[in-house]
């Protein structure tokens, strides 16, 4: 970690502590209380978890904070077995905003809300998302710090009929802290047992009164993460060194987490009692971070379109302009004497002159995220709608990702190429207005309302050198900043879509033992038309201690404006060879427009109280038709090149590989969730046990013509079928301890979207011990993956691993799709002050 960053954030922390010590002491025990009443699952009155007809997990902020990781995504994965998060090294923009998967579906199949209001998407599209997330565009959950939260509600059931698009797998609702007094400050530092990935996190919050009838809760988090490396020297890079090349870096290519600098986020949550049952509220955030990650090594004797031609001979440019330089046309890369002669010839140019040891681009980005929501709620006191509760609100959210690529070239510009490029930006803007109404009619609760949304996806072009076709393009040199070409003016623009929706949600306590629920939602989009979805659910109390619950619903996920309109060029591996692939909208390739995914869900569960044990078990089945995904890379056909030319795509004849978003296949996902909790007194203190298990299986049906078999295998087997956690919380007067065991079942591990293997099951253990030095001050020591459980290893530095499977030729030690990450044990210390 940079010394100036440590000094900066620690100086700020010291100032906050100094100011906080003078504030009055306020008891904060209530903040750790598990809230049992949730707002997700019904658009009527809030309902307790046990009475809900659908499964809802409630995780309080204190439990999230014990997860060791500083990333909210990883904290949630530790607490919810049906949620998986992939580390995304060398994955273009997916390395910056990591996707998460609930119940085995893509990250944009889970609706994310804050305080019950829809959260905007991230601008980043995961072009290389490890199979299950290829092309997904979900919200950026990592900008939400756990210190800003009161609890998290996770609805594990299809809910598009209640909340609209994206709620196919379920809903995650982040409830912000609404305390009007007190606060806290924490400082946390740690690093991996390998000695890298040093992290410093400073977080704080304060609750204040807003006049005598309201509150304002402010929170912040500042974080710096050093990069990690789980890399070996690539065999081809080592061969260059052995042959006398002294310009090759060690290692030439890095597999690991990117460096994250100046990661700052602020949240606020406020409310004001207006009298007569009416309340005004507002909340929002601003977040920003800088990211610098690794990329693929460009071998100076073998990278096609840069150092070599398609036939394997060295790529040499004639700089005379009239091809009178008499440059060699068939120089073998192993002919180093010939190479040196070309370098000495002023009429000829090879990229080895600027990068004799090859080069490895660095993918950089600046992510900014902001949102603001305000509204008013209350109850109509008189007239025909007397007794009707209302909530009217408006939200705006914006996420911008500005990309750069350093330590690379635009090969087509030859010796005139810069080394660092600003490649452009994506911007996602969402505006939402909601009117929600509800009323109790005896044992019946009726909710209804309307929603209007406008989403805009914008592409901002990069600097000219990042996308231009230089004068050497016609001689076979690649166009654009190599690795991630900048967005050209023809791909820039703002692409908007509007939609409105109306819904009705009815819950009826038919008898003391039976609750039934039904919902219908109509939604109309300016891009593809309308859709109507429904949901039926029940909760039947069989005895005082046992209840059955179940649901059936239809749903949909609308294609995002990014998926429908994005243009992007990235480097990917095809049969082990680095290839420039361009993503284009389907209509620019002669394909049809995207249509929404449609889903059908069934669920059945049991809720039981067995003495001190609370137990739930829920089976689910989700069928998704016309799934939206990024096609596999392929050389464009003659018809596609003609369509590209007609659509104004520059230089279609120079594009080697293309892909696009399409509705190409169907899936069926089924599984089982089991959750059990037990509280008792052990070892002279209070003890809480919790266990959770998830089984998820996905099968691809009606596979289309543009989805490869390898992608199907990753969709079906890329996530563990079995996940489980067992947690023990122990509390004494001044000491508390937390232990969690995480089980990850077998899965298909993939390396570099190229080859894979069946990975073994693994177990990790997380531990934290906290000591209360005083009533207000505490210190903690903890470790994530304390026994340093390794990810699945890529055996061999060259040659074959098993029959027909390549060895490690790219310098990685582990398969990077490991569900527990590849870094190993992470140790940390933290100090907290409550006031």
CSV table of N, CA and C in Angstrom, one decimal, residues 234-248 252 297-316 330-340 342-343 350-360 409 477 482 577-578:
chain,number,residue,atom,x,y,z
A,234,UNK,N,5.6,-17.3,-16.7
A,234,UNK,CA,5.1,-18.0,-17.9
A,234,UNK,C,6.2,-18.8,-18.5
A,235,UNK,N,6.0,-20.0,-19.0
A,235,UNK,CA,7.1,-20.8,-19.6
A,235,UNK,C,7.6,-20.1,-20.8
A,236,UNK,N,6.8,-19.4,-21.6
A,236,UNK,CA,7.3,-18.8,-22.8
A,236,UNK,C,8.1,-17.6,-22.4
A,237,UNK,N,7.8,-16.9,-21.3
A,237,UNK,CA,8.6,-15.7,-20.9
A,237,UNK,C,9.9,-16.2,-20.3
A,238,UNK,N,9.9,-17.4,-19.6
A,238,UNK,CA,11.1,-17.9,-19.1
A,238,UNK,C,12.0,-18.4,-20.2
A,239,UNK,N,11.4,-18.9,-21.3
A,239,UNK,CA,12.3,-19.3,-22.4
A,239,UNK,C,13.0,-18.1,-23.1
A,240,UNK,N,12.3,-17.0,-23.1
A,240,UNK,CA,12.9,-15.8,-23.6
A,240,UNK,C,14.1,-15.4,-22.7
A,241,UNK,N,13.9,-15.4,-21.4
A,241,UNK,CA,15.0,-15.1,-20.5
A,241,UNK,C,16.2,-16.0,-20.7
A,242,UNK,N,15.8,-17.3,-20.8
A,242,UNK,CA,16.9,-18.3,-21.0
A,242,UNK,C,17.7,-18.1,-22.3
A,243,UNK,N,17.0,-17.5,-23.2
A,243,UNK,CA,17.6,-17.3,-24.5
A,243,UNK,C,18.4,-16.0,-24.5
A,244,UNK,N,18.4,-15.2,-23.4
A,244,UNK,CA,19.2,-14.0,-23.3
A,244,UNK,C,18.5,-12.7,-23.3
A,245,UNK,N,17.1,-12.8,-23.4
A,245,UNK,CA,16.3,-11.5,-23.4
A,245,UNK,C,16.3,-11.0,-22.0
A,246,UNK,N,16.9,-9.9,-21.8
A,246,UNK,CA,17.0,-9.3,-20.4
A,246,UNK,C,15.9,-8.2,-20.1
A,247,UNK,N,14.9,-8.1,-21.0
A,247,UNK,CA,13.9,-7.1,-20.9
A,247,UNK,C,12.5,-7.7,-20.4
A,248,UNK,N,12.5,-9.0,-20.2
A,248,UNK,CA,11.2,-9.6,-19.7
A,248,UNK,C,11.0,-9.4,-18.2
A,252,UNK,N,6.0,-12.1,-15.9
A,252,UNK,CA,5.5,-11.3,-17.1
A,252,UNK,C,4.0,-11.1,-17.0
A,297,UNK,N,0.2,-11.2,-21.2
A,297,UNK,CA,1.5,-10.9,-21.7
A,297,UNK,C,1.5,-11.0,-23.2
A,298,UNK,N,2.2,-10.0,-23.8
A,298,UNK,CA,2.4,-10.1,-25.3
A,298,UNK,C,3.8,-10.5,-25.6
A,299,UNK,N,3.9,-11.7,-26.1
A,299,UNK,CA,5.2,-12.3,-26.3
A,299,UNK,C,5.9,-11.6,-27.5
A,300,UNK,N,7.1,-11.1,-27.4
A,300,UNK,CA,7.7,-10.3,-28.5
A,300,UNK,C,8.1,-11.2,-29.7
A,301,UNK,N,8.0,-12.5,-29.6
A,301,UNK,CA,8.3,-13.4,-30.7
A,301,UNK,C,7.1,-14.1,-31.2
A,302,UNK,N,5.9,-13.8,-30.6
A,302,UNK,CA,4.8,-14.6,-31.0
A,302,UNK,C,3.4,-14.0,-31.0
A,303,UNK,N,3.2,-12.7,-30.6
A,303,UNK,CA,1.9,-12.2,-30.6
A,303,UNK,C,1.4,-11.7,-32.0
A,304,UNK,N,0.4,-12.4,-32.5
A,304,UNK,CA,-0.1,-12.1,-33.8
A,304,UNK,C,-0.7,-10.7,-33.9
A,305,UNK,N,-0.5,-10.0,-35.0
A,305,UNK,CA,-1.0,-8.7,-35.2
A,305,UNK,C,-0.2,-7.6,-34.5
A,306,UNK,N,0.8,-8.0,-33.8
A,306,UNK,CA,1.6,-7.0,-33.1
A,306,UNK,C,3.1,-7.3,-33.4
A,307,UNK,N,3.5,-8.5,-33.1
A,307,UNK,CA,4.9,-8.9,-33.3
A,307,UNK,C,5.0,-9.9,-34.5
A,308,UNK,N,4.0,-10.6,-34.8
A,308,UNK,CA,4.1,-11.6,-35.9
A,308,UNK,C,2.8,-11.6,-36.7
A,309,UNK,N,3.0,-12.2,-37.9
A,309,UNK,CA,1.9,-12.4,-38.8
A,309,UNK,C,1.1,-13.7,-38.6
A,310,UNK,N,0.1,-13.9,-39.3
A,310,UNK,CA,-0.7,-15.1,-39.2
A,310,UNK,C,0.0,-16.4,-39.5
A,311,UNK,N,1.1,-16.3,-40.4
A,311,UNK,CA,1.8,-17.5,-40.7
A,311,UNK,C,3.0,-17.7,-39.7
A,312,UNK,N,3.1,-16.9,-38.7
A,312,UNK,CA,4.1,-17.1,-37.7
A,312,UNK,C,5.4,-16.4,-37.9
A,313,UNK,N,5.5,-15.7,-39.1
A,313,UNK,CA,6.7,-15.0,-39.3
A,313,UNK,C,6.6,-13.6,-38.7
A,314,UNK,N,7.7,-12.9,-38.6
A,314,UNK,CA,7.7,-11.6,-37.9
A,314,UNK,C,7.0,-10.5,-38.7
A,315,UNK,N,6.2,-9.7,-38.0
A,315,UNK,CA,5.4,-8.7,-38.7
A,315,UNK,C,6.3,-7.4,-38.8
A,316,UNK,N,6.6,-7.0,-40.0
A,316,UNK,CA,7.5,-5.9,-40.3
A,316,UNK,C,6.8,-4.9,-41.1
A,330,UNK,N,9.4,-12.6,-44.8
A,330,UNK,CA,9.3,-13.9,-44.2
A,330,UNK,C,10.4,-14.2,-43.2
A,331,UNK,N,10.5,-13.3,-42.2
A,331,UNK,CA,11.6,-13.4,-41.2
A,331,UNK,C,11.1,-14.3,-40.0
A,332,UNK,N,11.7,-15.3,-39.7
A,332,UNK,CA,11.3,-16.2,-38.6
A,332,UNK,C,11.6,-15.5,-37.3
A,333,UNK,N,10.7,-15.7,-36.3
A,333,UNK,CA,11.0,-15.0,-35.0
A,333,UNK,C,12.3,-15.5,-34.3
A,334,UNK,N,12.7,-16.7,-34.6
A,334,UNK,CA,14.0,-17.2,-34.0
A,334,UNK,C,15.2,-16.6,-34.7
A,335,UNK,N,15.0,-15.9,-35.8
A,335,UNK,CA,16.2,-15.3,-36.5
A,335,UNK,C,16.5,-14.0,-35.9
A,336,UNK,N,17.2,-14.0,-34.7
A,336,UNK,CA,17.5,-12.8,-34.0
A,336,UNK,C,18.5,-11.9,-34.7
A,337,UNK,N,19.4,-12.4,-35.5
A,337,UNK,CA,20.3,-11.6,-36.3
A,337,UNK,C,19.5,-10.8,-37.3
A,338,UNK,N,18.5,-11.5,-38.0
A,338,UNK,CA,17.6,-10.8,-38.9
A,338,UNK,C,16.8,-9.7,-38.2
A,339,UNK,N,16.3,-10.0,-37.0
A,339,UNK,CA,15.5,-9.1,-36.3
A,339,UNK,C,16.4,-7.8,-36.0
A,340,UNK,N,17.6,-8.0,-35.5
A,340,UNK,CA,18.4,-6.8,-35.2
A,340,UNK,C,18.7,-6.0,-36.5
A,342,UNK,N,16.7,-5.6,-39.0
A,342,UNK,CA,15.5,-4.8,-39.3
A,342,UNK,C,15.4,-3.6,-38.4
A,343,UNK,N,15.8,-3.8,-37.1
A,343,UNK,CA,15.8,-2.7,-36.1
A,343,UNK,C,16.7,-1.6,-36.6
A,350,UNK,N,9.7,-2.8,-36.5
A,350,UNK,CA,9.0,-3.9,-35.8
A,350,UNK,C,8.8,-3.4,-34.4
A,351,UNK,N,7.8,-3.9,-33.7
A,351,UNK,CA,7.4,-3.4,-32.4
A,351,UNK,C,8.5,-3.8,-31.3
A,352,UNK,N,9.3,-4.7,-31.7
A,352,UNK,CA,10.4,-5.1,-30.8
A,352,UNK,C,11.3,-3.9,-30.5
A,353,UNK,N,11.4,-2.9,-31.3
A,353,UNK,CA,12.2,-1.8,-31.1
A,353,UNK,C,11.7,-1.0,-29.8
A,354,UNK,N,10.4,-1.0,-29.6
A,354,UNK,CA,9.9,-0.3,-28.4
A,354,UNK,C,9.7,-1.2,-27.3
A,355,UNK,N,9.5,-2.5,-27.5
A,355,UNK,CA,9.2,-3.5,-26.4
A,355,UNK,C,10.0,-4.7,-26.7
A,356,UNK,N,11.3,-4.7,-26.5
A,356,UNK,CA,12.1,-5.9,-26.7
A,356,UNK,C,11.8,-7.1,-25.9
A,357,UNK,N,11.2,-6.9,-24.7
A,357,UNK,CA,10.8,-8.0,-23.8
A,357,UNK,C,9.4,-8.3,-23.9
A,358,UNK,N,8.7,-7.8,-24.9
A,358,UNK,CA,7.2,-7.9,-24.9
A,358,UNK,C,6.6,-6.9,-23.9
A,359,UNK,N,5.3,-7.0,-23.7
A,359,UNK,CA,4.7,-6.1,-22.7
A,359,UNK,C,3.4,-6.7,-22.2
A,360,UNK,N,3.0,-6.2,-21.0
A,360,UNK,CA,1.7,-6.6,-20.4
A,360,UNK,C,0.9,-5.4,-20.1
A,409,UNK,N,0.2,-0.5,-26.7
A,409,UNK,CA,0.4,0.2,-28.0
A,409,UNK,C,-0.9,0.2,-28.8
A,477,UNK,N,-1.1,-4.8,-38.9
A,477,UNK,CA,-1.0,-4.4,-37.5
A,477,UNK,C,-2.4,-4.2,-36.9
A,482,UNK,N,-4.0,-1.9,-27.7
A,482,UNK,CA,-4.0,-3.3,-27.8
A,482,UNK,C,-4.4,-3.9,-26.4
A,577,UNK,N,-5.0,-19.0,-27.9
A,577,UNK,CA,-4.4,-17.9,-28.6
A,577,UNK,C,-5.1,-16.6,-28.3
A,578,UNK,N,-4.3,-15.5,-27.9
A,578,UNK,CA,-4.9,-14.3,-27.7
A,578,UNK,C,-5.6,-13.7,-28.9
